[in-house]
Tab-separated table of C-alpha atoms in Angstrom:
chain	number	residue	atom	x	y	z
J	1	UNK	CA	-24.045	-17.265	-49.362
J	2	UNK	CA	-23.918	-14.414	-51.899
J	3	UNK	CA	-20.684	-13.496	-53.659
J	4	UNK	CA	-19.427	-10.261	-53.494
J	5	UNK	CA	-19.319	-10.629	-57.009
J	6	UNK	CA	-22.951	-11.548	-57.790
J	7	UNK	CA	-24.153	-8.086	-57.926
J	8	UNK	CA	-21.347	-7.487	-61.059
J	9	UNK	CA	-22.802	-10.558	-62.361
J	10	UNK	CA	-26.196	-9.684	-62.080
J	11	UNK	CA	-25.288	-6.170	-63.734
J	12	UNK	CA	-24.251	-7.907	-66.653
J	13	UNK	CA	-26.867	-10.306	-67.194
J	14	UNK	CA	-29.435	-7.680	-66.828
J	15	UNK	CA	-27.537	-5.653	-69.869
J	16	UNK	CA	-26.650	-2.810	-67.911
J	17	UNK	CA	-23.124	-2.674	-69.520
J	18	UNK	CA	-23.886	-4.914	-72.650
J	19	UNK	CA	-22.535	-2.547	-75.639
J	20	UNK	CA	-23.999	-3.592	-78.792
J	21	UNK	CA	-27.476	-4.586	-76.940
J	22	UNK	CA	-29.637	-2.601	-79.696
J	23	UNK	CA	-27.375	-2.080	-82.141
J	24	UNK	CA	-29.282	-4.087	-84.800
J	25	UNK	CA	-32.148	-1.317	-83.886
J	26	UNK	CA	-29.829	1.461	-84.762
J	27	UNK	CA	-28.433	0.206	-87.780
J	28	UNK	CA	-29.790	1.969	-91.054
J	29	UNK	CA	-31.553	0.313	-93.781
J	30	UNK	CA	-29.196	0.207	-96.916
J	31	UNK	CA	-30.628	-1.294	-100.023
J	32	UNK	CA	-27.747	-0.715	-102.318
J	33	UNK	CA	-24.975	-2.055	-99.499
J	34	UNK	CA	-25.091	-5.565	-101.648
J	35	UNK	CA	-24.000	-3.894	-104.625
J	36	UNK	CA	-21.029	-2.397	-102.889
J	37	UNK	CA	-19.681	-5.832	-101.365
J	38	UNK	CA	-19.525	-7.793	-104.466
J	39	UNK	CA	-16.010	-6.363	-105.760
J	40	UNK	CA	-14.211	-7.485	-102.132
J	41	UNK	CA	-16.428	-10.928	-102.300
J	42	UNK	CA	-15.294	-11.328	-105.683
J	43	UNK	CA	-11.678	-10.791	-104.948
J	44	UNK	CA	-11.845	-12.742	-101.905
J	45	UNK	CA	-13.791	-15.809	-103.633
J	46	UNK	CA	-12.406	-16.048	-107.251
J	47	UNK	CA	-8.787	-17.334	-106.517
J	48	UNK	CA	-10.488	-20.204	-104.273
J	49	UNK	CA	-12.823	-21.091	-106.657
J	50	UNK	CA	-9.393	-21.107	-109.549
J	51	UNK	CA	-8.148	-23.339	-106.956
J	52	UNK	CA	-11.312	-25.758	-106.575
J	53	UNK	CA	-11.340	-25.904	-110.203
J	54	UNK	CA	-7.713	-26.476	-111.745
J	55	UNK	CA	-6.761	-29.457	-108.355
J	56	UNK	CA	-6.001	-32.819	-109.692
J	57	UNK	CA	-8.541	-34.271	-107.961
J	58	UNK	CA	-8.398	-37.499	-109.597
J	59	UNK	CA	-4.869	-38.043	-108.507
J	60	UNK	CA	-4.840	-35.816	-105.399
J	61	UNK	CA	-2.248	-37.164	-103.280
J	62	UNK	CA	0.447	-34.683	-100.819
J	63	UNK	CA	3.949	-34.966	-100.885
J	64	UNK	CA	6.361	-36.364	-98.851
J	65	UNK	CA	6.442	-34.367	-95.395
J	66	UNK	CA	3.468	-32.446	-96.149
J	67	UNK	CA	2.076	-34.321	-92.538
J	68	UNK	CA	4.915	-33.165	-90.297
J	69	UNK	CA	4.836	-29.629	-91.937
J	70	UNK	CA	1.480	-29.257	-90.930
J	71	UNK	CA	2.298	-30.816	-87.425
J	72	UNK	CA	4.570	-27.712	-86.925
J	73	UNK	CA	2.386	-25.206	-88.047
J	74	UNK	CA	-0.095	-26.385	-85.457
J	75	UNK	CA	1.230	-27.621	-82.653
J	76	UNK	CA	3.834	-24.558	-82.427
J	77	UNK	CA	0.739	-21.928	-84.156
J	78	UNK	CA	-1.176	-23.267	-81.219
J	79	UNK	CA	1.718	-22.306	-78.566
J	80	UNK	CA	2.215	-18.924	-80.127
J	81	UNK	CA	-0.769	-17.660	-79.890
J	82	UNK	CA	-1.631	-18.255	-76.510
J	83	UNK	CA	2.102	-16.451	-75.999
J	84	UNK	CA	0.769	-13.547	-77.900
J	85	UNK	CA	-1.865	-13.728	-75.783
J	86	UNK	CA	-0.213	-13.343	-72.486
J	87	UNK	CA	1.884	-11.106	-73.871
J	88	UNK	CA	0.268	-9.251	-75.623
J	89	UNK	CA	-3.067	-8.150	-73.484
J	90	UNK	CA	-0.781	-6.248	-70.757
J	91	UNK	CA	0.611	-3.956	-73.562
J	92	UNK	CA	-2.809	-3.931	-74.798
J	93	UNK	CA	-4.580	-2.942	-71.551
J	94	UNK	CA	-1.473	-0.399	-70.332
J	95	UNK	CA	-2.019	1.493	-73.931
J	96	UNK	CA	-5.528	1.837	-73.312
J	97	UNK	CA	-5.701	3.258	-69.515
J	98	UNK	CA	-1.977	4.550	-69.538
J	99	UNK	CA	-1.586	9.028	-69.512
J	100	UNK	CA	2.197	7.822	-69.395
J	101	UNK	CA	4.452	10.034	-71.414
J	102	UNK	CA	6.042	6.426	-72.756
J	103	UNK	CA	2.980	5.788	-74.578
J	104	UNK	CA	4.172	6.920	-77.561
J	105	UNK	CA	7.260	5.391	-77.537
J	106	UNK	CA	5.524	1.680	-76.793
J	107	UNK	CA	2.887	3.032	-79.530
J	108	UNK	CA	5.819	3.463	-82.275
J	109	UNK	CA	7.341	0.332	-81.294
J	110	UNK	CA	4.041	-1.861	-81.896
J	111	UNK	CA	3.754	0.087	-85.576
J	112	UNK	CA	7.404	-0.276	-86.456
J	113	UNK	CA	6.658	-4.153	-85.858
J	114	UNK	CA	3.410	-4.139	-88.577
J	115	UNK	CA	5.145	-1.921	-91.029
J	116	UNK	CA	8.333	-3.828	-90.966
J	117	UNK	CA	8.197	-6.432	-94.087
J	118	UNK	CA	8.348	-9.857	-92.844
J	119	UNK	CA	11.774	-10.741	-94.280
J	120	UNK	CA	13.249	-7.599	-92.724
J	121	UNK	CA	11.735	-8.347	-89.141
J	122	UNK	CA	13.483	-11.807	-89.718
J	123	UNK	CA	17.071	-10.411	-90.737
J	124	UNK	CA	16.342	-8.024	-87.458
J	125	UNK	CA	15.616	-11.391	-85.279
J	126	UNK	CA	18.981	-12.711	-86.587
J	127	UNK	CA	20.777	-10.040	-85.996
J	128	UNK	CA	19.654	-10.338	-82.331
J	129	UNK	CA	19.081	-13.510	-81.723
J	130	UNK	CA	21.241	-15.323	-84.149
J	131	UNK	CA	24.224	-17.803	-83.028
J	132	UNK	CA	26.934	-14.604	-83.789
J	133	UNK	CA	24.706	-11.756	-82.595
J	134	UNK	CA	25.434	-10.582	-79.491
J	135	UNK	CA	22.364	-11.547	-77.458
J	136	UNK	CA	22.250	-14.839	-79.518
J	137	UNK	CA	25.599	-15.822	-78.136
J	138	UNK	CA	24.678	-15.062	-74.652
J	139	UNK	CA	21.960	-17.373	-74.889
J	140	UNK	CA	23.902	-20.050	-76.199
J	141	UNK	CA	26.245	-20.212	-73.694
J	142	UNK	CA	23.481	-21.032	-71.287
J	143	UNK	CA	21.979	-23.859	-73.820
J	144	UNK	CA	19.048	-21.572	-74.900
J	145	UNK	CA	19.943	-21.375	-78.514
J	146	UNK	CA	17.562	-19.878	-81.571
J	147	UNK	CA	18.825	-21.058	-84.632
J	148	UNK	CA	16.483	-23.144	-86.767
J	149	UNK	CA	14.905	-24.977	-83.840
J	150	UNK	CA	11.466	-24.757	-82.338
J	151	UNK	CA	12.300	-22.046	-80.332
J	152	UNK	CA	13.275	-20.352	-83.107
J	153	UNK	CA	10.538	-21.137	-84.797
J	154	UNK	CA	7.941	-20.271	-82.014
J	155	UNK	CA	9.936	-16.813	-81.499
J	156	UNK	CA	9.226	-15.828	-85.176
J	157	UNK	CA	5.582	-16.796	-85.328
J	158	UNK	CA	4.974	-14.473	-81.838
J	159	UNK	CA	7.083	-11.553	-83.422
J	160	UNK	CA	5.047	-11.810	-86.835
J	161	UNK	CA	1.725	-12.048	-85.174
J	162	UNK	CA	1.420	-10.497	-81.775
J	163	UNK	CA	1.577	-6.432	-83.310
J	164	UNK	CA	-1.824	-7.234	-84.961
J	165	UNK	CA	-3.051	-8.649	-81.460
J	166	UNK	CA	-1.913	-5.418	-79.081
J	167	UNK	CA	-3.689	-2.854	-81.647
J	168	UNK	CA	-7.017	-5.017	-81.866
J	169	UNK	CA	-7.052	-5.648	-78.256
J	170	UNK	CA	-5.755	-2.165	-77.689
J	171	UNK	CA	-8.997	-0.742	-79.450
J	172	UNK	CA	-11.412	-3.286	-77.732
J	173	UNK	CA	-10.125	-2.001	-73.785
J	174	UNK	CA	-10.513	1.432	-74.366
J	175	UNK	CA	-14.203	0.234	-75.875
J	176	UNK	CA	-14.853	-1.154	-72.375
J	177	UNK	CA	-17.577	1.743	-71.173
J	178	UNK	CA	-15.050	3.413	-68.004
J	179	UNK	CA	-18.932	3.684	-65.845
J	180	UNK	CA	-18.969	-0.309	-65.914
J	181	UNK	CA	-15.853	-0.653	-64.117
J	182	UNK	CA	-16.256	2.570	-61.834
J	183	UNK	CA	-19.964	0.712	-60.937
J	184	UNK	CA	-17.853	-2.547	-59.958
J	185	UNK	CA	-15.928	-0.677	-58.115
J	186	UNK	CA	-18.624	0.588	-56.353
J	187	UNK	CA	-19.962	-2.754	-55.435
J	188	UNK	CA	-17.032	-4.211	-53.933
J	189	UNK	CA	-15.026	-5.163	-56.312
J	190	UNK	CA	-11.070	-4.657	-57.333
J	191	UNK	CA	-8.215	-4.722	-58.922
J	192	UNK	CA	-8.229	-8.134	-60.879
J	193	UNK	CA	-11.471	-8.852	-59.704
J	194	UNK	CA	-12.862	-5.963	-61.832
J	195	UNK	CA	-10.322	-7.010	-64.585
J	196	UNK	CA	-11.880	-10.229	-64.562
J	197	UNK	CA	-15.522	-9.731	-64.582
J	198	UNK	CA	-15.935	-6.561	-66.386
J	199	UNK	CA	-13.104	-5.759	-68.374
J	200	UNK	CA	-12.203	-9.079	-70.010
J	201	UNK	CA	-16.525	-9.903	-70.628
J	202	UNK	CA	-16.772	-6.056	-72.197
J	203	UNK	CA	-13.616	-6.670	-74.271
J	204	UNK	CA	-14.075	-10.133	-75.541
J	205	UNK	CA	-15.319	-9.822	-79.129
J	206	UNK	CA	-12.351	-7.581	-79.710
J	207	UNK	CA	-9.989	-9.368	-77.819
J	208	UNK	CA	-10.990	-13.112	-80.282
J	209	UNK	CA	-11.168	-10.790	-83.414
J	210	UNK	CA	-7.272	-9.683	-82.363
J	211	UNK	CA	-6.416	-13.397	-81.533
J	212	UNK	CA	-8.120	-14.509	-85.103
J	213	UNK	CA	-5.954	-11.857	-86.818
J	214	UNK	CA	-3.437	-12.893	-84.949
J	215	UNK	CA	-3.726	-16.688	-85.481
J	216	UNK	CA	-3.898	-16.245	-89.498
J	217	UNK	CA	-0.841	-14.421	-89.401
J	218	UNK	CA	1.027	-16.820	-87.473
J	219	UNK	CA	-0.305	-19.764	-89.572
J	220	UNK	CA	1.030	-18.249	-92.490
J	221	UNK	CA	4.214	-16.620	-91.741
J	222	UNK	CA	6.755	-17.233	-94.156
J	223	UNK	CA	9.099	-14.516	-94.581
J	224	UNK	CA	10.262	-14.266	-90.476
J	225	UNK	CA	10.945	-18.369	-90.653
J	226	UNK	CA	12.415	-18.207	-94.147
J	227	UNK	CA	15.193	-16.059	-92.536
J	228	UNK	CA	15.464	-16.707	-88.934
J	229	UNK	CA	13.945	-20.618	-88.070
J	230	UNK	CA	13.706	-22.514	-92.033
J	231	UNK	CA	13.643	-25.864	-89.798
J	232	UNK	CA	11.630	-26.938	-88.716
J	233	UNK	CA	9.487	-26.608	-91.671
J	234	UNK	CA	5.907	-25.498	-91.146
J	235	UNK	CA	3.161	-25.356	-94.001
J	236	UNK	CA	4.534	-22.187	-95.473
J	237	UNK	CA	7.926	-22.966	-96.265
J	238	UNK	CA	6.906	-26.863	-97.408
J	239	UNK	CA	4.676	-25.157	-99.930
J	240	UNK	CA	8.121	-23.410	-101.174
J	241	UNK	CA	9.473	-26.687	-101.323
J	242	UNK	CA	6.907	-28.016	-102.950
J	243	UNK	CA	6.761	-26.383	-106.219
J	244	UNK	CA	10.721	-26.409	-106.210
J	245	UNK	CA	10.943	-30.025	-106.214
J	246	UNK	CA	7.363	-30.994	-107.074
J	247	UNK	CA	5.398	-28.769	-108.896
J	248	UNK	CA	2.305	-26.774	-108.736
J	249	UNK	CA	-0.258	-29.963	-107.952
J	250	UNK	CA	1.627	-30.624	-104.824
J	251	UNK	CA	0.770	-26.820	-103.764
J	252	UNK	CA	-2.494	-27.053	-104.251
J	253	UNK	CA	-2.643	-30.385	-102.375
J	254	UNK	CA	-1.086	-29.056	-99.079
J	255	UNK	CA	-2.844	-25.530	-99.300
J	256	UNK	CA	-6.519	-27.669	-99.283
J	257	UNK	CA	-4.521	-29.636	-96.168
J	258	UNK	CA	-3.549	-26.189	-94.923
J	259	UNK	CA	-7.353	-24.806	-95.153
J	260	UNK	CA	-9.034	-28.149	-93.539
J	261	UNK	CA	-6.780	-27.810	-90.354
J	262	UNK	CA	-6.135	-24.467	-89.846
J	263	UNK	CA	-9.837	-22.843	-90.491
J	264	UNK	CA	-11.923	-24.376	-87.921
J	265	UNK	CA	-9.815	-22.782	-85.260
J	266	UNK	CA	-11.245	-18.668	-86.319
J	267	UNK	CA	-14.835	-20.333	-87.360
J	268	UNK	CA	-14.855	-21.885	-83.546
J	269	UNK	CA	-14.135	-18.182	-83.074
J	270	UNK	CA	-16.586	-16.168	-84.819
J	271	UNK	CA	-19.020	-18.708	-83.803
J	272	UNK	CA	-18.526	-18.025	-80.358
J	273	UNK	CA	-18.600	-14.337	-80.830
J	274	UNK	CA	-21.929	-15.055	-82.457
J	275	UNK	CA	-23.612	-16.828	-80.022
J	276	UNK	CA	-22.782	-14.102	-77.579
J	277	UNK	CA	-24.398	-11.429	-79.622
């Protein structure tokens, strides 16, 4: 029995609402465009290769609770992000559909988030949050305390990261061509339902560019969990420890560490938005 649904489908597959379809076609030959790239690639590669270059390879070894440093960043990274991702794509969506004269105001907020330096938006958290603010000491009556704990540390990583997620996701919505959903809506479908199988397809590429963003920045947040959540220590702040009681070699031993787990998550990523190109 056909879906109500299968006509949307069909839509899609045939390309109706692809965007990007010919855009290799439209793109303009630019000989010279190699020329131009080098100076980013170069900044971009040369500290890596320093890196490659000056390790102690020979005696390569990490330091002591390098392991559980990179357990945090992971297993709490990993339950940030999807928090910044259900939190983040209602903003993301309301921004891009909303005529609401609070726009602006939920516009402002977002930026004052990016532009705030990391170790200010952590003395902000603890003034909020902390065990003498005023919200802080609400929660710990009730047992929900945020004072160097995992909670803590989770709330940092989604307040450092989820800003860059809401403006990339933002932009990739109000990509989504409006005729696509008005043409679901035409063949049956709604609310969620066009959410679902137009919106969320349409938006995708931004919406995993905003989540790699996203995912970087929580990976290597420092300043937010320097001030607000130092324990449990993730991969940032154990690479401060490490060249205050260690030395550089042991840097360089958890930043390869840091690479190896923490990359293949945004190359799964771009690999996937590949393959749907």
């Amino acid at each position: 029995m056909a879906s109500i649904t299968d006509p949307i489908k069909q839509e899609l597959r045939a390309g109706m609402v692809r965007p990007g379809a010919s855009r290799a076609r439209r793109v303009p030959s630019m000989p010279a465009l190699p020329f131009f790239i080098l100076p980013a690639c170069l900044l971009c590669v040369l500290p890596f290769a320093v890196l490659l270059w000056q390790t102690g390879w020979s005696d390569f070894h990490f330091a002591y609770g390098d392991g559980d440093a990179v357990e945090v960043s992971m297993s709490l990274g990993l339950i940030s992000i999807i928090l910044i991702f259900l939190l983040g794509t209602p903003v993301a969506l309301w921004l891009a559909r909303t005529r609401s004269r609070l726009k602006p105001l939920v516009e402002l907020a977002v930026l004052a988030v990016l532009l705030t330096p990391p170790l200010g938006m952590g003395i902000v958290l603890l003034s909020v949050y902390g065990p003498y603010a005023t919200v802080g000491s609400l929660l710990g009556r009730i047992g929900l305390e945020l004072n160097n704990n995992a909670g803590a540390f989770i709330l940092s990583q989604v307040y450092g990261g989820i800003a860059y997620f809401i403006m990339a996701a933002s932009a990739a919505f109000e990509g989504v061509p409006v005729d696509a959903e008005e043409a679901a809506m035409v063949l049956g479908a709604r609310g969620f339902q066009i959410f679902r199988l137009v919106t969320l397809p349409l938006a995708a590429r931004g919406l995993a560019a905003g989540l790699i963003v996203a995912w970087v920045r929580v990976i290597g947040e420092f300043g937010i969990v320097t001030i607000f959540a130092y324990f449990p220590q993730g991969i940032p702040v154990k690479l401060y420890v490490n060249l205050q009681n260690d030395g550089i070699d042991q840097v360089y031993a958890l930043l390869w560490l840091m690479l190896a787990v923490t990359l293949p998550l945004p190359l799964a990523g771009l690999a996937l938005l590949k393959r749907r190109n």
